[in-house]
JSON list of C-alpha atoms in Angstrom, two decimals:
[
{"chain": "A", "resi": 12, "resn": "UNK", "atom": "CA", "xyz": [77.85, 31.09, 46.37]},
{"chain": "A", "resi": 13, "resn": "UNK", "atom": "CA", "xyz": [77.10, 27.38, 46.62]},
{"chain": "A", "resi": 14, "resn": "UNK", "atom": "CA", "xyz": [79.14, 24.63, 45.39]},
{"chain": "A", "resi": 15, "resn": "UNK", "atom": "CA", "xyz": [76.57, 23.26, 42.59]},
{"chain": "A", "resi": 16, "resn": "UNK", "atom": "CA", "xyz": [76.51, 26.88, 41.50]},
{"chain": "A", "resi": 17, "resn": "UNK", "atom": "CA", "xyz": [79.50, 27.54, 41.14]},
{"chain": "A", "resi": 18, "resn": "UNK", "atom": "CA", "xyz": [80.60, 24.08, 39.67]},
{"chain": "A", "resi": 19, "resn": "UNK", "atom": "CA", "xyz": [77.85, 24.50, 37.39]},
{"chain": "A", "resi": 20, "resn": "UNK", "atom": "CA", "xyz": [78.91, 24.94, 33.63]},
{"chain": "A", "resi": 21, "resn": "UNK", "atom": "CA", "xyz": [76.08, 27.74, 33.01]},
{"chain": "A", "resi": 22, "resn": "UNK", "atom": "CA", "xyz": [77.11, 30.50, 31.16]},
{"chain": "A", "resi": 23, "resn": "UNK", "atom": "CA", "xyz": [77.38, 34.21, 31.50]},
{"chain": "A", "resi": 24, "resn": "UNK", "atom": "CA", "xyz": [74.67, 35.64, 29.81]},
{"chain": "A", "resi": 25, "resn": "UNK", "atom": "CA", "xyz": [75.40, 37.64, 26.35]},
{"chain": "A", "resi": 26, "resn": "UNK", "atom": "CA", "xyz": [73.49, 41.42, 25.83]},
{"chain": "A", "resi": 27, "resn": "UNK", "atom": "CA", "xyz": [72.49, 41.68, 22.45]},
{"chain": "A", "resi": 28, "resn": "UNK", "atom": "CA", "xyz": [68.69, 40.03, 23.59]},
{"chain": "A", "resi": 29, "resn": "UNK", "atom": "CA", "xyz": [66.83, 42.18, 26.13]},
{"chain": "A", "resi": 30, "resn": "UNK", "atom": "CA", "xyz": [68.63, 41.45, 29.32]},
{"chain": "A", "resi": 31, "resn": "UNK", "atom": "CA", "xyz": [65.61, 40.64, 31.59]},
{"chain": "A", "resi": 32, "resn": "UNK", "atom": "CA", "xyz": [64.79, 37.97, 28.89]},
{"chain": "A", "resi": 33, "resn": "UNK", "atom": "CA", "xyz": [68.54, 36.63, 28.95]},
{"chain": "A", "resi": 34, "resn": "UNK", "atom": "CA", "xyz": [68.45, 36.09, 32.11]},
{"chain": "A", "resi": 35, "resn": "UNK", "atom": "CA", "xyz": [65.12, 34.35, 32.63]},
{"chain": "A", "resi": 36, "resn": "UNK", "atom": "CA", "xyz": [65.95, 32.08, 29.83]},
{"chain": "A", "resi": 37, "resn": "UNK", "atom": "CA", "xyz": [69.78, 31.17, 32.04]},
{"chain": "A", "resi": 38, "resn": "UNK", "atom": "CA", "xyz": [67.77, 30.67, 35.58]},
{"chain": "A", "resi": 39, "resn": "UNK", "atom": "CA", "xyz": [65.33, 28.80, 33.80]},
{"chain": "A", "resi": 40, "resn": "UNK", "atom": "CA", "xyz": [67.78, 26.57, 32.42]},
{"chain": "A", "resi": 41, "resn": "UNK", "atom": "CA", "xyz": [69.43, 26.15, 35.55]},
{"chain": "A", "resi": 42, "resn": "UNK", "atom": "CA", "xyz": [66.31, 25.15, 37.42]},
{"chain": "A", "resi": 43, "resn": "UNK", "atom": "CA", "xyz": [65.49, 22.04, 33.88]},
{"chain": "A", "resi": 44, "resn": "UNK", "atom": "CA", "xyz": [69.01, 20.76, 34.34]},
{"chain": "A", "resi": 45, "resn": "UNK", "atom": "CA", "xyz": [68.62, 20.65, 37.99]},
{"chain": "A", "resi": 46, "resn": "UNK", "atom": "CA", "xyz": [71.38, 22.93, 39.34]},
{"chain": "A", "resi": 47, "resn": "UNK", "atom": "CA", "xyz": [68.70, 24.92, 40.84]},
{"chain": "A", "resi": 48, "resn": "UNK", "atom": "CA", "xyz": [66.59, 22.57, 42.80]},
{"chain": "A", "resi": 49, "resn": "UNK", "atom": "CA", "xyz": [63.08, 22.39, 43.82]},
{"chain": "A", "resi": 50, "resn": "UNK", "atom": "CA", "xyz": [62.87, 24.30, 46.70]},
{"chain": "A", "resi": 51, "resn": "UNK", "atom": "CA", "xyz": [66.09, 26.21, 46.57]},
{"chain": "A", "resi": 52, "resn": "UNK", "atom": "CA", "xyz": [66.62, 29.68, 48.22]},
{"chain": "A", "resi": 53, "resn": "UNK", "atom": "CA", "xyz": [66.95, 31.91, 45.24]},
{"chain": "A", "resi": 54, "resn": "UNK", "atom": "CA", "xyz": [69.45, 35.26, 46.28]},
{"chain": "A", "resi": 55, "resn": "UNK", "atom": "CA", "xyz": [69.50, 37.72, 43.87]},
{"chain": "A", "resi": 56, "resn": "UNK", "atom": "CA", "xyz": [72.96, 38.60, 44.60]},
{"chain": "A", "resi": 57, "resn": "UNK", "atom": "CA", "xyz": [74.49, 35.41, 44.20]},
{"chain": "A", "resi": 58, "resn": "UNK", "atom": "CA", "xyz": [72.61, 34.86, 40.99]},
{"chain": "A", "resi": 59, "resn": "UNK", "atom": "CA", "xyz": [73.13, 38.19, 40.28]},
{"chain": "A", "resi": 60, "resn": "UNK", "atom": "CA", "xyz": [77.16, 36.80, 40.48]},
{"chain": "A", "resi": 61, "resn": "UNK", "atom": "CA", "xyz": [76.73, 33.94, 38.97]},
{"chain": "A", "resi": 62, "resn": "UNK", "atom": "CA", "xyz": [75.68, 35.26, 35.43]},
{"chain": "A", "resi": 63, "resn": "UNK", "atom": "CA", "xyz": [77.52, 38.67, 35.42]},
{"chain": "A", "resi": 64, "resn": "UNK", "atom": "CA", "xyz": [74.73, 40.99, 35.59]},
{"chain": "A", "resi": 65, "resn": "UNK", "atom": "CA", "xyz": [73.60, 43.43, 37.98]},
{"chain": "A", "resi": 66, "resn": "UNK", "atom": "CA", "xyz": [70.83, 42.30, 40.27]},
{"chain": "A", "resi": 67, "resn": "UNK", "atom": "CA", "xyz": [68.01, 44.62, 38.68]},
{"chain": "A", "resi": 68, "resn": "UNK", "atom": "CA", "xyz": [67.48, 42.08, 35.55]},
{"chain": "A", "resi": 69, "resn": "UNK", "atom": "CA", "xyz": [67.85, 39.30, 38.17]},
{"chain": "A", "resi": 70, "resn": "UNK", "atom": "CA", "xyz": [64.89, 40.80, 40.20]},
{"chain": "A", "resi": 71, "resn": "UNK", "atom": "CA", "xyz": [62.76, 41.09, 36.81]},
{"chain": "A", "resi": 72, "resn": "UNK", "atom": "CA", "xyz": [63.44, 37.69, 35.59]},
{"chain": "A", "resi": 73, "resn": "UNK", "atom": "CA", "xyz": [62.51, 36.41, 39.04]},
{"chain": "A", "resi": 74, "resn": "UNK", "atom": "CA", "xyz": [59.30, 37.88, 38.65]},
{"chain": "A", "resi": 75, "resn": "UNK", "atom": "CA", "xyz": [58.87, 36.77, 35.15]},
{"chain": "A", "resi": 76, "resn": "UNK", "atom": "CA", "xyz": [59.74, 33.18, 36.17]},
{"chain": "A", "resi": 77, "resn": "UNK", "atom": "CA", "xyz": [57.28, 33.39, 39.18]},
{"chain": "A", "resi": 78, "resn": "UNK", "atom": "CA", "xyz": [54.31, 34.52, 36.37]},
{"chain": "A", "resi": 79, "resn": "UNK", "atom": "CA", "xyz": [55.50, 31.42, 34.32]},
{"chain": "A", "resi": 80, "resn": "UNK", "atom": "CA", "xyz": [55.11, 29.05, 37.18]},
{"chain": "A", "resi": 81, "resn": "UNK", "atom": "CA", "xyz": [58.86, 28.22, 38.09]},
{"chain": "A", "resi": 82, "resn": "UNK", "atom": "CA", "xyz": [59.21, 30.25, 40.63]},
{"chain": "A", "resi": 83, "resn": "UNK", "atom": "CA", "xyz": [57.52, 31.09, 44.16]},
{"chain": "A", "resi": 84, "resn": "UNK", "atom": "CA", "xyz": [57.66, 34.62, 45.58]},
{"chain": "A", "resi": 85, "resn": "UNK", "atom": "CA", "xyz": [56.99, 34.37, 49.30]},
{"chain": "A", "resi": 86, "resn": "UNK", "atom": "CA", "xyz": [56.47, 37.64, 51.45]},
{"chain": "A", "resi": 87, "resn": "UNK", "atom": "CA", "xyz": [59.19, 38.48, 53.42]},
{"chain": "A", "resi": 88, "resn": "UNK", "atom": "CA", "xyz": [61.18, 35.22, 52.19]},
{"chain": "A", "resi": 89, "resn": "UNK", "atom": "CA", "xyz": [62.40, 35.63, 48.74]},
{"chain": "A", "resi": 90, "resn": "UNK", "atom": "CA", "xyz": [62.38, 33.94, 45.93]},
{"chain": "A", "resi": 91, "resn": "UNK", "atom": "CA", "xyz": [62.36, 29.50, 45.77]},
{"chain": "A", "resi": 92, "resn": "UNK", "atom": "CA", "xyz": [62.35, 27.12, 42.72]},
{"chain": "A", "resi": 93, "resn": "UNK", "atom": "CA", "xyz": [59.05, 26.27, 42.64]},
{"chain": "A", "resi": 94, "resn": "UNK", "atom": "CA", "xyz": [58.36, 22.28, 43.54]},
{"chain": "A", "resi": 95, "resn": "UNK", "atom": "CA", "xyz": [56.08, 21.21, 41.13]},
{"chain": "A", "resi": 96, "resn": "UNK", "atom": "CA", "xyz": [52.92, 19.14, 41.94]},
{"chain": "A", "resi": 97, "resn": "UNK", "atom": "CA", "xyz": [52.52, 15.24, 41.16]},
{"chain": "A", "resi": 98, "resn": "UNK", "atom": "CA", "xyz": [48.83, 16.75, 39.68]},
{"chain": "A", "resi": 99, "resn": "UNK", "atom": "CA", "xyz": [50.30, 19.72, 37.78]},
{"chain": "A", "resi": 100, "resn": "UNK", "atom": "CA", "xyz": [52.77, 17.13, 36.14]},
{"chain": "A", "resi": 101, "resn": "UNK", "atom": "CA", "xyz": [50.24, 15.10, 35.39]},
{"chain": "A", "resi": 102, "resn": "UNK", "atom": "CA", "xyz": [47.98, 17.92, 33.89]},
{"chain": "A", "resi": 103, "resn": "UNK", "atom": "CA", "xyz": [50.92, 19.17, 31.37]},
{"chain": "A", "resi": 104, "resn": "UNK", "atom": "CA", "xyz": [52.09, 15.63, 30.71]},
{"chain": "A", "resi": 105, "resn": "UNK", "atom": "CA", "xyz": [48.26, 14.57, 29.52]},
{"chain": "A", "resi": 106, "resn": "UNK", "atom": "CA", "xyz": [48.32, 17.90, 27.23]},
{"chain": "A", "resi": 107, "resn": "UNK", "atom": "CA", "xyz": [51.63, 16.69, 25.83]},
{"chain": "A", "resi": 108, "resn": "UNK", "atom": "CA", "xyz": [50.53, 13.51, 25.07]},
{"chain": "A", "resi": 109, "resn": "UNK", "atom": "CA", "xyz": [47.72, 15.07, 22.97]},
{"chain": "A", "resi": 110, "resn": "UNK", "atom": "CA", "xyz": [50.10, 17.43, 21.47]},
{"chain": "A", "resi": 111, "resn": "UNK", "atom": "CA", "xyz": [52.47, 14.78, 20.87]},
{"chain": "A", "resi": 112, "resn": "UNK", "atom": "CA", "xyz": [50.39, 11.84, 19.12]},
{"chain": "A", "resi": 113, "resn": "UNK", "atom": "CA", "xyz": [49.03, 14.39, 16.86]},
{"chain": "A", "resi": 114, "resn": "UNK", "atom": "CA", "xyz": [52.50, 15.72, 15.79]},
{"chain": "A", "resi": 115, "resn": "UNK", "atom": "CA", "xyz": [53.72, 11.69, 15.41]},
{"chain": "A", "resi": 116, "resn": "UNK", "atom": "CA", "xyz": [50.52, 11.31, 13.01]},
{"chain": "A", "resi": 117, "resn": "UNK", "atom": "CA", "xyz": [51.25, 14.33, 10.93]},
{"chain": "A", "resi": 118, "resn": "UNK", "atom": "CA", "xyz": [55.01, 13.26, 10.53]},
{"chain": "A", "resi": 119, "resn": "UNK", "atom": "CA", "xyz": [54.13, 10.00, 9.19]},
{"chain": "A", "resi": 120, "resn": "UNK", "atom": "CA", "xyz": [51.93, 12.01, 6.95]},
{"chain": "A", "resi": 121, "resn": "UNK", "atom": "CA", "xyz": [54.83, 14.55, 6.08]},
{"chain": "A", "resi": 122, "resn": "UNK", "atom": "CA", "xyz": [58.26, 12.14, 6.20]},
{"chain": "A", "resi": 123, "resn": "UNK", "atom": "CA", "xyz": [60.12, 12.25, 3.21]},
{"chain": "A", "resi": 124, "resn": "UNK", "atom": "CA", "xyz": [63.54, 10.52, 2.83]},
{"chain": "A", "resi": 125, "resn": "UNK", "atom": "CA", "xyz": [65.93, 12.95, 4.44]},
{"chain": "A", "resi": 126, "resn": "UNK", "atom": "CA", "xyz": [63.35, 13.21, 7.63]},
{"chain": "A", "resi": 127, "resn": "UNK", "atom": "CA", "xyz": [63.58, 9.43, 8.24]},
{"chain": "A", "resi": 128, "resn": "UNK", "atom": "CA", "xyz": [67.60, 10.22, 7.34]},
{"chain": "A", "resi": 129, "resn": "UNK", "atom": "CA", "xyz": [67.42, 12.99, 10.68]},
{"chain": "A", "resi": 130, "resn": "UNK", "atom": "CA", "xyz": [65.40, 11.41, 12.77]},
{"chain": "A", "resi": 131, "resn": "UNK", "atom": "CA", "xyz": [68.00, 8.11, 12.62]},
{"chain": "A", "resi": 132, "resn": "UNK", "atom": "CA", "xyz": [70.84, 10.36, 13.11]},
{"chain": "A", "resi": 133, "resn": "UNK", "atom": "CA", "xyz": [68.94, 12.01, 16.51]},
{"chain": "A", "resi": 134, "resn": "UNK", "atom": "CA", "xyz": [68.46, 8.23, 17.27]},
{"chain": "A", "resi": 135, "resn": "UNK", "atom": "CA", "xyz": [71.80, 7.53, 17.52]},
{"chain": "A", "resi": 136, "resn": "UNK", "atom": "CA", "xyz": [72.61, 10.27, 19.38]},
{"chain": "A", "resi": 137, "resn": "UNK", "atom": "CA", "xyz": [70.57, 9.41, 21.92]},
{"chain": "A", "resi": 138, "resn": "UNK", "atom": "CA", "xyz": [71.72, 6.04, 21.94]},
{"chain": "A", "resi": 139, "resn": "UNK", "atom": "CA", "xyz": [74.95, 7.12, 22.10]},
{"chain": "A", "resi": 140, "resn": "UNK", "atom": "CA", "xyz": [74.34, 9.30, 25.47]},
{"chain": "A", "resi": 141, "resn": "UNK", "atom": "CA", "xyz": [72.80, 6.08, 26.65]},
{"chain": "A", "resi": 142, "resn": "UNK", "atom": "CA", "xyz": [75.64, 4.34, 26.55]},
{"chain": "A", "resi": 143, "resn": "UNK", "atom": "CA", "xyz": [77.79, 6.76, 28.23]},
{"chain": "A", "resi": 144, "resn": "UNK", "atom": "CA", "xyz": [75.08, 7.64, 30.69]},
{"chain": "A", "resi": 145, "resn": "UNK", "atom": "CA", "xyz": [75.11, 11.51, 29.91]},
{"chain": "A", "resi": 146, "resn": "UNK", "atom": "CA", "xyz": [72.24, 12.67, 31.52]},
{"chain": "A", "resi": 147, "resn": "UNK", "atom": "CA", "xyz": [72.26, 16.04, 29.80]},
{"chain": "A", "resi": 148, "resn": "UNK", "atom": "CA", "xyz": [73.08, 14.64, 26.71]},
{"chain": "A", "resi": 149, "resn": "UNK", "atom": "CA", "xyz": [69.82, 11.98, 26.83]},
{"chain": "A", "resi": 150, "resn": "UNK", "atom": "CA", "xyz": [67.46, 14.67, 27.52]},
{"chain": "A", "resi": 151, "resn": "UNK", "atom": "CA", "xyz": [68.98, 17.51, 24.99]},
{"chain": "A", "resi": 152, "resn": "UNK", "atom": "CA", "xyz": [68.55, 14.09, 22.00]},
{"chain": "A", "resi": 153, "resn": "UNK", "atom": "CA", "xyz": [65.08, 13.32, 23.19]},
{"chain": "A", "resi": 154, "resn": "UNK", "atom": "CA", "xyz": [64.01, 17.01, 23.19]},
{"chain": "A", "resi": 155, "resn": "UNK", "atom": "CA", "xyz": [65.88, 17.43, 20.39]},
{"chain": "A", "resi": 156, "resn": "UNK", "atom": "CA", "xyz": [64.28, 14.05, 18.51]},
{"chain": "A", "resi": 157, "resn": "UNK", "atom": "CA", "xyz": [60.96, 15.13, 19.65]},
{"chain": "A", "resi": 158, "resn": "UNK", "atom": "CA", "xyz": [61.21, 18.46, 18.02]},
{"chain": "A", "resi": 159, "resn": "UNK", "atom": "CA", "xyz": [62.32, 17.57, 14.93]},
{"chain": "A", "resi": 160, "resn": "UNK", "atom": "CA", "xyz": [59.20, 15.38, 14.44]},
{"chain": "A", "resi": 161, "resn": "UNK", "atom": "CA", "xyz": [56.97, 18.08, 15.40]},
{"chain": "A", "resi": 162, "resn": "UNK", "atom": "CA", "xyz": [58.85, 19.95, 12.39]},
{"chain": "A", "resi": 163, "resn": "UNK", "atom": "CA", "xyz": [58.36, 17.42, 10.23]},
{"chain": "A", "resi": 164, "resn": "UNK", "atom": "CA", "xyz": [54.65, 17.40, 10.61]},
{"chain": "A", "resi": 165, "resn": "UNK", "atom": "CA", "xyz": [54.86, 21.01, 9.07]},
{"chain": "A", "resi": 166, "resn": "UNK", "atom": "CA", "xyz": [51.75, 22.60, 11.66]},
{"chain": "A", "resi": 167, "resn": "UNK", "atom": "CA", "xyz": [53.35, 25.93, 13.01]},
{"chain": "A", "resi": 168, "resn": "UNK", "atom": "CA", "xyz": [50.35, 26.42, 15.78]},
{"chain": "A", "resi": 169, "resn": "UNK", "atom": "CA", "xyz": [51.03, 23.00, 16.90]},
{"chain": "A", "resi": 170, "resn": "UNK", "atom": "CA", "xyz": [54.84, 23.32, 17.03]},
{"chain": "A", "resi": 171, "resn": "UNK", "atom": "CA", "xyz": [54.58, 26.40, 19.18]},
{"chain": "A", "resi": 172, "resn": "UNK", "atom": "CA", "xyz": [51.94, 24.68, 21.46]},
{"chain": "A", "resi": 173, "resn": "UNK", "atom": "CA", "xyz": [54.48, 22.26, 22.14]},
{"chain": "A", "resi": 174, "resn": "UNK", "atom": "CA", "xyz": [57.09, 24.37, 22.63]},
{"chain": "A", "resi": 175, "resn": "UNK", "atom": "CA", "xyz": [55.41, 26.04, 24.98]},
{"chain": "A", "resi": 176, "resn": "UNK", "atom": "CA", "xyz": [55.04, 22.61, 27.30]},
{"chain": "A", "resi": 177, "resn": "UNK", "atom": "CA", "xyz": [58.31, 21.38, 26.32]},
{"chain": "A", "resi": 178, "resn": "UNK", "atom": "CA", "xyz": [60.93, 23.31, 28.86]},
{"chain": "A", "resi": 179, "resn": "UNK", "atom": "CA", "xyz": [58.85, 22.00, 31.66]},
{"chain": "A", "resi": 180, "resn": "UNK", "atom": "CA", "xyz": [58.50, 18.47, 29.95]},
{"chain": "A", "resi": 181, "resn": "UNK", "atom": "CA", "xyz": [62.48, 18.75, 29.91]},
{"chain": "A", "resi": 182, "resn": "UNK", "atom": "CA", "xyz": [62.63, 19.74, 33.89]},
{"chain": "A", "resi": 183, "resn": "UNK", "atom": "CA", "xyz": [60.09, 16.87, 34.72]},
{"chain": "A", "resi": 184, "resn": "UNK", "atom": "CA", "xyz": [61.62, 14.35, 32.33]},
{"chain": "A", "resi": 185, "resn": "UNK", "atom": "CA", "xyz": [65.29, 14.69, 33.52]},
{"chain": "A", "resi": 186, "resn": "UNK", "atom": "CA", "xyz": [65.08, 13.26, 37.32]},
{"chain": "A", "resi": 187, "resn": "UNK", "atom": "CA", "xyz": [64.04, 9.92, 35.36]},
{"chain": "A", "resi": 188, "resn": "UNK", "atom": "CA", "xyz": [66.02, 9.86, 31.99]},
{"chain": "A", "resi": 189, "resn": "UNK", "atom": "CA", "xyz": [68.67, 7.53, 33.18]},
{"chain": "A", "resi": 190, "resn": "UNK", "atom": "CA", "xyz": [66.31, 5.27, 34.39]},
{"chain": "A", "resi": 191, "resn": "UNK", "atom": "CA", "xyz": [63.67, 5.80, 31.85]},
{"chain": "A", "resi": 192, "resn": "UNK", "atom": "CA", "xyz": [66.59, 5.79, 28.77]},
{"chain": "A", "resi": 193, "resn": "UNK", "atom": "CA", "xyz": [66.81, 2.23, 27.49]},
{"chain": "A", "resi": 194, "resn": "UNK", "atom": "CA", "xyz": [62.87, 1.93, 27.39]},
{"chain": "A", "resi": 195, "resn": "UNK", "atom": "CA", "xyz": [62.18, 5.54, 25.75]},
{"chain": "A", "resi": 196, "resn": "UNK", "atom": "CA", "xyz": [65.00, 5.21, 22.89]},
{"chain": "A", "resi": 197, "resn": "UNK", "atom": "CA", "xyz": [63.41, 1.81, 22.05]},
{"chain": "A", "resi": 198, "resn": "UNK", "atom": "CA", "xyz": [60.19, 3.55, 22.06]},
{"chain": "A", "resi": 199, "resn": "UNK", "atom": "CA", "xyz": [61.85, 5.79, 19.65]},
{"chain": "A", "resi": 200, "resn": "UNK", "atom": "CA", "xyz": [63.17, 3.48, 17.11]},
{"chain": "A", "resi": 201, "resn": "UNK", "atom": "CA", "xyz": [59.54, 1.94, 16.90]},
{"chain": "A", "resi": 202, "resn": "UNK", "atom": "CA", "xyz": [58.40, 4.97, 16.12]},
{"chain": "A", "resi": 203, "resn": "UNK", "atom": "CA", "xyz": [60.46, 6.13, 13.87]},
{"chain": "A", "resi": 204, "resn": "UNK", "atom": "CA", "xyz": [59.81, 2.92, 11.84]},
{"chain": "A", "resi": 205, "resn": "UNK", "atom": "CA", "xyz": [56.34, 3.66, 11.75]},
{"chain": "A", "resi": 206, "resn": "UNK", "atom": "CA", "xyz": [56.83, 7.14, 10.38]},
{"chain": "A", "resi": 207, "resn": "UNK", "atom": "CA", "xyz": [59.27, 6.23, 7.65]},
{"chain": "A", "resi": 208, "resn": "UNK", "atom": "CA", "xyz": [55.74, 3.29, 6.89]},
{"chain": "A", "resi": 209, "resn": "UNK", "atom": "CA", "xyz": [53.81, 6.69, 5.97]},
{"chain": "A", "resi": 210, "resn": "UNK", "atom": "CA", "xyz": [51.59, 5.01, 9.63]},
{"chain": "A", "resi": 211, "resn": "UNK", "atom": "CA", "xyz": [49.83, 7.50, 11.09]},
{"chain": "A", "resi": 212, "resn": "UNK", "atom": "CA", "xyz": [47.75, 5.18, 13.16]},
{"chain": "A", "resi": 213, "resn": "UNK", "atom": "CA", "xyz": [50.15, 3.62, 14.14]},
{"chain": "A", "resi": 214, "resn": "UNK", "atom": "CA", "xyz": [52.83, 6.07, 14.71]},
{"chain": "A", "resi": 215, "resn": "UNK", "atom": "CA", "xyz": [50.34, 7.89, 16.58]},
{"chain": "A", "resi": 216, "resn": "UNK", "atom": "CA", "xyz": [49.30, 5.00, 18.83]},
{"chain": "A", "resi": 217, "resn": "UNK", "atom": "CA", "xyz": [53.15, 4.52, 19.70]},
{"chain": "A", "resi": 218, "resn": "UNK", "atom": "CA", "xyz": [53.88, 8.52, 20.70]},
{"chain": "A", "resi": 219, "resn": "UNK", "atom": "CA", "xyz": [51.03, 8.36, 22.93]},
{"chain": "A", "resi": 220, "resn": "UNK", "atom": "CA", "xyz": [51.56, 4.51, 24.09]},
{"chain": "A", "resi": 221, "resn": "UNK", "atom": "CA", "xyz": [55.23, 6.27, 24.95]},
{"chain": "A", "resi": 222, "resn": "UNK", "atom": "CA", "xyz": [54.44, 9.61, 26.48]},
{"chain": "A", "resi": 223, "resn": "UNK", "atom": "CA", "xyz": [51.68, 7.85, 28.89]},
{"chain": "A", "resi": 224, "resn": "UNK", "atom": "CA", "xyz": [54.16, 5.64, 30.17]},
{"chain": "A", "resi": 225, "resn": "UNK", "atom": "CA", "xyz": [56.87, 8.53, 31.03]},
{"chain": "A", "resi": 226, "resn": "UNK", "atom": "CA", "xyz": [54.08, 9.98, 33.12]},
{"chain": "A", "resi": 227, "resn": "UNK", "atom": "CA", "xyz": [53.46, 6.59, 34.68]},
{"chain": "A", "resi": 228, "resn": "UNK", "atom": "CA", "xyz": [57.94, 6.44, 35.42]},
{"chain": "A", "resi": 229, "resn": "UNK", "atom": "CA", "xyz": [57.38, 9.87, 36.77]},
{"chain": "A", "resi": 230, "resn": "UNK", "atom": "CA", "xyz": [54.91, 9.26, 38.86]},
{"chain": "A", "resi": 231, "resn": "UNK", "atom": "CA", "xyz": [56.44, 5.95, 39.94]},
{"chain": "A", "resi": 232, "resn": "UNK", "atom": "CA", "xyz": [59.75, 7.78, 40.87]},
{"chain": "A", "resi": 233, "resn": "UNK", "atom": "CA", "xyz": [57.93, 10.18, 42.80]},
{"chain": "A", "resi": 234, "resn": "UNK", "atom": "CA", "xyz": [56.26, 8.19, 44.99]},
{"chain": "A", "resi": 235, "resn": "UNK", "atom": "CA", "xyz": [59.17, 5.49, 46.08]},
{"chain": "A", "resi": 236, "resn": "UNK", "atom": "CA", "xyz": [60.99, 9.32, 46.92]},
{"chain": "A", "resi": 237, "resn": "UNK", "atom": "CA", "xyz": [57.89, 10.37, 49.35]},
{"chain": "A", "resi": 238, "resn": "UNK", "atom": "CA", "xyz": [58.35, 6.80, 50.89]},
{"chain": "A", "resi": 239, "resn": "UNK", "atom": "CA", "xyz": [62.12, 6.97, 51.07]}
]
């Protein structure tokens, strides 16, 4: 068992949810918050270890989590953390931004008093893990912030659209949220002024201004690691 592993503060996984699922849902969120990296070795026994299951739901959820694109099944290698593309980042980042400006729009449509209330108290949050630099805690407040304005917008389809992008948004979004932080909670606060305006122009316009330009970090941070 590897040090990261075993240092990691993942939990066991509980029962009462179909175990396979359990399971996928714990290696998945080891591979977002980076204890499993790209291009690790995956062995079912250690994992298997790791969460306190047997290794049959381990296999399973490998294969589930190879059909969801997170990780690679090689013949006669095993099982890796799959390394994601610069162009499939790009391609889910430029449906998120889509996904994204529409939800800011139908907030400032939706807001009422206690939403603008919520949305300053996720604000501060993420300020707060800003100022301690808490990596885990600045991208659990921006997913978190980012959800609840999807709520607020009050469109079930397009909620579960983006929840469907938003693990992987989490995984690509955490190598740079330190970085990233000061710009993207500023971000925030604009837009969450615009929302509580009842602005869905311009609300929208600042969501995609802001999602476009964590693309443009990403790919930035990328690059200057290919040339390192």
């Amino acid at each position: 068992m590897s040090q990261s592993l075993t240092a990691a503060s993942a939990r066991r996984v509980a029962r009462p949810t179909p175990l396979r699922q359990a399971v996928s849902d714990a290696l998945a969120e080891l591979i977002i918050n980076g204890t499993l990296q790209p291009g690790r070795h995956l062995v079912e026994s250690d994992l298997a270890e790791h969460l306190g299951v047997s290794r049959q739901p381990v296999r399973e959820a490998l294969q589930r989590l190879h059909t969801d694109g997170w990780v690679d099944l090689r013949p006669a290698q095993g099982a890796f953390v799959h390394a994601p593309t610069q162009e499939e980042a790009t391609q889910l980042l430029d449906v998120r931004t889509v996904l994204e400006t529409y939800s800011a729009q139908l907030a400032a449509h939706h807001a009422k008093p206690e939403h603008i209330e919520r949305l300053w108290q996720l604000q501060q949050e993420g300020m707060d893990a800003l100022a301690e630099s808490a990596t885990d805690r600045l991208v659990a407040a921006n997913s978190a912030l980012h959800t609840y304005i999807t709520s607020v917008g009050g469109n079930d389809v397009l909620a579960e659209l983006i929840t469907q992008v938003g693990r992987k948004v989490r995984w690509y979004y955490t190598p740079i949220a330190n970085s990233r932080a000061k710009d993207s909670w500023n971000e925030h606060a604009r837009l969450i002024e615009a929302i509580a305006k009842g602005d869905p122009e311009q609300a929208g316009e600042i969501m995609r201004k802001h999602t476009e330009r964590t693309r443009t970090y990403r790919k930035a941070i990328a690059a200057e690691a290919a040339n390192a």
